[in-house]
Short mmCIF file of C-alpha atoms and ligand atoms in Angstrom, two decimals:
data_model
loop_
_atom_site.label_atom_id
_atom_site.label_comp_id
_atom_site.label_asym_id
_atom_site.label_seq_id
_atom_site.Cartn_x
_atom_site.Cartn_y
_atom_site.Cartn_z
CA UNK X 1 -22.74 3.18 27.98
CA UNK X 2 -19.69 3.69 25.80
CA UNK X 3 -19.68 1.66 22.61
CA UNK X 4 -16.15 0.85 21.31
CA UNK X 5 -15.99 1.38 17.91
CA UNK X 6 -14.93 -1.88 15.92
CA UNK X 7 -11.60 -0.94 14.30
CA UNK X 8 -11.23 -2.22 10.33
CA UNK X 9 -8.77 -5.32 9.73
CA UNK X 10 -6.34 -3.99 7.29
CA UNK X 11 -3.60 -6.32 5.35
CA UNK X 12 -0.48 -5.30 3.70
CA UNK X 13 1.01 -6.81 0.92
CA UNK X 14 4.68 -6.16 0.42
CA UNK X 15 7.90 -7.78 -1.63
CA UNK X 16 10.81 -5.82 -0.13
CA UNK X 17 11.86 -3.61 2.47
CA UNK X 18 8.47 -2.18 3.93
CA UNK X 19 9.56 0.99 4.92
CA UNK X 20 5.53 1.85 4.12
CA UNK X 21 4.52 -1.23 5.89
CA UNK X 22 6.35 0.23 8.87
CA UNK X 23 4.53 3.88 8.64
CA UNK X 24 1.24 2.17 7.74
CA UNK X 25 1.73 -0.20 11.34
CA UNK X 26 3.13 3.04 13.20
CA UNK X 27 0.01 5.01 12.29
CA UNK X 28 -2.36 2.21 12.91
CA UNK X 29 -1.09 2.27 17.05
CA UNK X 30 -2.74 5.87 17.37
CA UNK X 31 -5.38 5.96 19.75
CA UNK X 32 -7.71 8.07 16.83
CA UNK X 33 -6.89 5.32 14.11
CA UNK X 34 -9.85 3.22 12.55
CA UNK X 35 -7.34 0.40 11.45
CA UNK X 36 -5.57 -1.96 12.69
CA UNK X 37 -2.71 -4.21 10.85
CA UNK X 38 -4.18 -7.37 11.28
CA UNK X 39 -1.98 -9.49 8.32
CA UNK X 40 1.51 -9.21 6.13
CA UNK X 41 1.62 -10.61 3.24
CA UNK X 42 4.93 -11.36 1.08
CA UNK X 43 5.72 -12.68 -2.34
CA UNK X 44 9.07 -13.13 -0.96
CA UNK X 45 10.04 -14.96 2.21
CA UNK X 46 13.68 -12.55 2.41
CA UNK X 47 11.97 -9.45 2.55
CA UNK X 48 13.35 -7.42 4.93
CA UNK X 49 9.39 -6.20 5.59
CA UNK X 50 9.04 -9.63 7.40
CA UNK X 51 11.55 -8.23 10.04
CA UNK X 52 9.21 -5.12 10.55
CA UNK X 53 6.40 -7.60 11.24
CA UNK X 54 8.14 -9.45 13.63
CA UNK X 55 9.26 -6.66 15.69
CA UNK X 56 5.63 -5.48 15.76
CA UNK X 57 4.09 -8.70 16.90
CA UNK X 58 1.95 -9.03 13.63
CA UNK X 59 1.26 -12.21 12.25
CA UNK X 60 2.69 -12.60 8.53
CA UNK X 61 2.80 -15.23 5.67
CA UNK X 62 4.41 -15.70 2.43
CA UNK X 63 3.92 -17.27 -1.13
CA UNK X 64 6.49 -18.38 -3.14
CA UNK X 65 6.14 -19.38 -6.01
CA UNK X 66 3.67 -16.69 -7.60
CA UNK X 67 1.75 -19.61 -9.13
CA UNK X 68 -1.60 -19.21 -7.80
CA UNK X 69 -0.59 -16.78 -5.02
CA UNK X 70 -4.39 -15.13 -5.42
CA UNK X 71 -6.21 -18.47 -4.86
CA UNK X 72 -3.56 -19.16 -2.15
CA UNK X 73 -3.85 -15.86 0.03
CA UNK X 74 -7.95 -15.80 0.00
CA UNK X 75 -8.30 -18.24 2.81
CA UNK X 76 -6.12 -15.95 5.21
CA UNK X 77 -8.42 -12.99 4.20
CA UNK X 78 -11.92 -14.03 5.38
CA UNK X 79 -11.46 -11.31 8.05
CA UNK X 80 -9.81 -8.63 6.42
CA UNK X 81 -11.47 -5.32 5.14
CA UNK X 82 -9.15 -3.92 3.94
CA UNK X 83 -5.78 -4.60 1.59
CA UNK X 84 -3.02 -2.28 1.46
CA UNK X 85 -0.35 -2.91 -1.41
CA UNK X 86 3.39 -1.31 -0.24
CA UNK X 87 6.00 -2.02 -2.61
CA UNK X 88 3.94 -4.89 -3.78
CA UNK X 89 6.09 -5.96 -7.04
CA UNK X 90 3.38 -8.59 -8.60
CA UNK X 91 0.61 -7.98 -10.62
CA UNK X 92 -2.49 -9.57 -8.87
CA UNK X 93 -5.15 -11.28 -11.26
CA UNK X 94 -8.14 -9.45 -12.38
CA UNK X 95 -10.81 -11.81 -10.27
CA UNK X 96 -8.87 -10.81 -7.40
CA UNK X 97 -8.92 -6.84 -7.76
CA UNK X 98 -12.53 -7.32 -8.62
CA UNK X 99 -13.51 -8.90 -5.47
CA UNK X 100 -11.48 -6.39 -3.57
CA UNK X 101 -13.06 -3.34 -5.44
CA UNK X 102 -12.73 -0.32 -3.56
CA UNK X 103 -11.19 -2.16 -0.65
CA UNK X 104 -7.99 -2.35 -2.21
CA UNK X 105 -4.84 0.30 -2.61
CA UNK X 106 -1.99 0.84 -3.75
CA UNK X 107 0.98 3.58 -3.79
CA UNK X 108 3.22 4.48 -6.67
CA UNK X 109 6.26 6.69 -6.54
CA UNK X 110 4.58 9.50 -9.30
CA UNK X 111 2.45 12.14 -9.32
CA UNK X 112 0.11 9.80 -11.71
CA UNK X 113 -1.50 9.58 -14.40
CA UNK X 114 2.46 10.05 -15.28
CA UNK X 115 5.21 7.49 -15.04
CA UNK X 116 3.16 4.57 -14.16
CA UNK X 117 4.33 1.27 -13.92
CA UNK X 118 8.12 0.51 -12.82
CA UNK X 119 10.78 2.30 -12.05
CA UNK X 120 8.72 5.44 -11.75
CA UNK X 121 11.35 7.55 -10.28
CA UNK X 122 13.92 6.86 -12.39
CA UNK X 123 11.38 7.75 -15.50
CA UNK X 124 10.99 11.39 -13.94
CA UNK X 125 14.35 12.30 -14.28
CA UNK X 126 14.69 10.43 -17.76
CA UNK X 127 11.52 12.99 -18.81
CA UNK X 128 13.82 15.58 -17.04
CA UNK X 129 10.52 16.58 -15.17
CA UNK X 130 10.28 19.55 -13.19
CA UNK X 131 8.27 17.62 -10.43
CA UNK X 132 7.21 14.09 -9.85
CA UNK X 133 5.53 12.62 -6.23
CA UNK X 134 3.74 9.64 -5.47
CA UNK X 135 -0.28 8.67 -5.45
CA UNK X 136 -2.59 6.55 -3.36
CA UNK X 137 -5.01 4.59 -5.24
CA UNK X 138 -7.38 2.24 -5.54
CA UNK X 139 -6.59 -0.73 -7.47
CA UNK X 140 -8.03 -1.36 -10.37
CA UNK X 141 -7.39 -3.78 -13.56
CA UNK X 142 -5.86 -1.48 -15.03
CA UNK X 143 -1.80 -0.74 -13.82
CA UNK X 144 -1.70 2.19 -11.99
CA UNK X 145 -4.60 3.75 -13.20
CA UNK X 146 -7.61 3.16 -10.75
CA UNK X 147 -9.19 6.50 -8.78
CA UNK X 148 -6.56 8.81 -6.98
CA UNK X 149 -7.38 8.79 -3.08
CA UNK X 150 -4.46 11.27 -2.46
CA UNK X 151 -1.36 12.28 -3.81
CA UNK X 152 1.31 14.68 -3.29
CA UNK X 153 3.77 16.59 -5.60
CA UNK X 154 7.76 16.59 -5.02
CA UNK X 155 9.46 18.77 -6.44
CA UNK X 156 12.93 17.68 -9.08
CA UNK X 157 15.82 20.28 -8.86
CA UNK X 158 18.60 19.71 -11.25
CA UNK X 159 21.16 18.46 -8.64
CA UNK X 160 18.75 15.20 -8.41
CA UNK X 161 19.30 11.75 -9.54
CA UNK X 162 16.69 9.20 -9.23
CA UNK X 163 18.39 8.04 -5.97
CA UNK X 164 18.01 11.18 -4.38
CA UNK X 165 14.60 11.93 -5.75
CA UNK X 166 13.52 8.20 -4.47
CA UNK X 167 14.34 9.29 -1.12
CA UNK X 168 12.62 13.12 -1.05
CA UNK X 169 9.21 10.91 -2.54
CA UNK X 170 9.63 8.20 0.12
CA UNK X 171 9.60 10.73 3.16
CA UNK X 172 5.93 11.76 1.00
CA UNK X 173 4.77 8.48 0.69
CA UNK X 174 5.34 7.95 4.51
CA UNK X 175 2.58 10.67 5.28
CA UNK X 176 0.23 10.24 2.15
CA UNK X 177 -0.45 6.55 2.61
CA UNK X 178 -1.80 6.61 6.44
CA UNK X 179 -3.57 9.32 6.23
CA UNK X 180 -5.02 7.83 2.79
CA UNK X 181 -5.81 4.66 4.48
CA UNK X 182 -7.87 6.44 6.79
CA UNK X 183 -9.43 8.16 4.43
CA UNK X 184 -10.63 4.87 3.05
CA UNK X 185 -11.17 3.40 6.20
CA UNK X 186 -13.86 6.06 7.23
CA UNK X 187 -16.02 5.60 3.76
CA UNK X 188 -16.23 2.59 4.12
CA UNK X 189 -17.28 2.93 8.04
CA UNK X 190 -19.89 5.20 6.77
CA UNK X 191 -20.97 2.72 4.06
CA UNK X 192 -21.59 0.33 7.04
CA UNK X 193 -24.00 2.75 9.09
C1 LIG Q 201 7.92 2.51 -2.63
O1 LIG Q 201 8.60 3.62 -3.16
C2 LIG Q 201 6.62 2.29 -3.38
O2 LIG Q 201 5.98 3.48 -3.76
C3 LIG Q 201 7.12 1.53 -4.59
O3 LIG Q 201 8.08 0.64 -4.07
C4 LIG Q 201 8.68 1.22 -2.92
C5 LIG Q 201 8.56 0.23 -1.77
O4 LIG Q 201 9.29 0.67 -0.67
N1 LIG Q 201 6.05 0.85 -5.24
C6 LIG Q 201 5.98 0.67 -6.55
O5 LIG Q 201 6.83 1.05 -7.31
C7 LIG Q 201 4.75 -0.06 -7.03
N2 LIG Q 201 4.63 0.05 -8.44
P1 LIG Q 201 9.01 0.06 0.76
O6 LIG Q 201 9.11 -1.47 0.61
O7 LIG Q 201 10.13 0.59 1.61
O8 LIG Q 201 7.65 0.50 1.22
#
């Protein structure tokens, strides 16, 4: 007999262009992949993410306005396990990141703890930083400051402006995040056993 293994439901949560989204969905069609996109959410009906979901056949919703998004998005969770934030631009309440402890992530464009919060990029080269990168983590109460799953340095030359370092992170962020989602897919498979 050859037992299937149940794949984890994973949502993403995005406000903008979902060029993660798209890398997080790509991954997710590997045959070795314990996830699969089952949900987009969007704080923003024009993000050009939506598009992304559409092509891909995924079903997707969005809030506007934020005024009780969190109470608003639970019912469309029941079978999610996991929720992946990609360019996410709202703060979610702390009830919510409670009851998603540890099943919750996020990535931010720094090598963190440094430059949290917005704009991260454009902080490096402010600080005139000899590196910067970006970080999956959990989500906690706390901006940008719950447990590092993975991150990855990039490096700043003095040619680069926060345009071009936004890009060099980006191409980062489109490796760290799947394989950091599978990462946190996997614990929480073992949890289950
Ligand atoms: C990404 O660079 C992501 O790290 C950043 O927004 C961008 C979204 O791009 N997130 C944050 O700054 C969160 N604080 P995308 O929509 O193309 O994935």
């Amino acid at each position: 007999m050859h037992n299937k293994l149940k794949k984890l439901q994973v949502a993403i949560f995005i406000s903008g262009r979902g060029s993660n989204l798209e890398s997080l969905i790509q991954s997710s069609f590997t045959k070795q992949s314990l996830v699969e996109v089952q949900l987009v959410v969007s704080n923003n009906s024009k993000a050009k993410g939506l598009t992304i979901a559409k092509k891909n056949k995924i079903p997707f919703i969005h809030f506007i306005p934020r005024k009780n998004f969190e109470n608003k998005v639970m019912k469309y969770l029941k079978n999610i396990d996991i929720i992946c934030l990609a360019g996410f631009m709202q703060v979610l309440d702390s009830k919510f990141v409670r009851h998603w402890q540890s099943r919750l992530i996020n990535i931010h464009p720094s090598y963190l703890p440094a430059f949290k919060g917005l704009n991260a990029q454009d902080q490096a080269i402010k600080a005139k930083a000899s590196y910067s990168g970006c970080s999956v983590h959990y989500v906690s109460t706390k901006i940008d400051s719950g447990k590092i799953i993975l991150q990855k340095k990039v490096k700043i030359l003095k040619k680069d402006n926060t345009e071009s370092l936004s890009k060099k992170i980006l191409i980062e962020e489109h490796k760290v995040y799947p394989k950091a989602l599978q990462m946190v897919a996997k614990t929480l498979l073992t949890r289950q056993q």
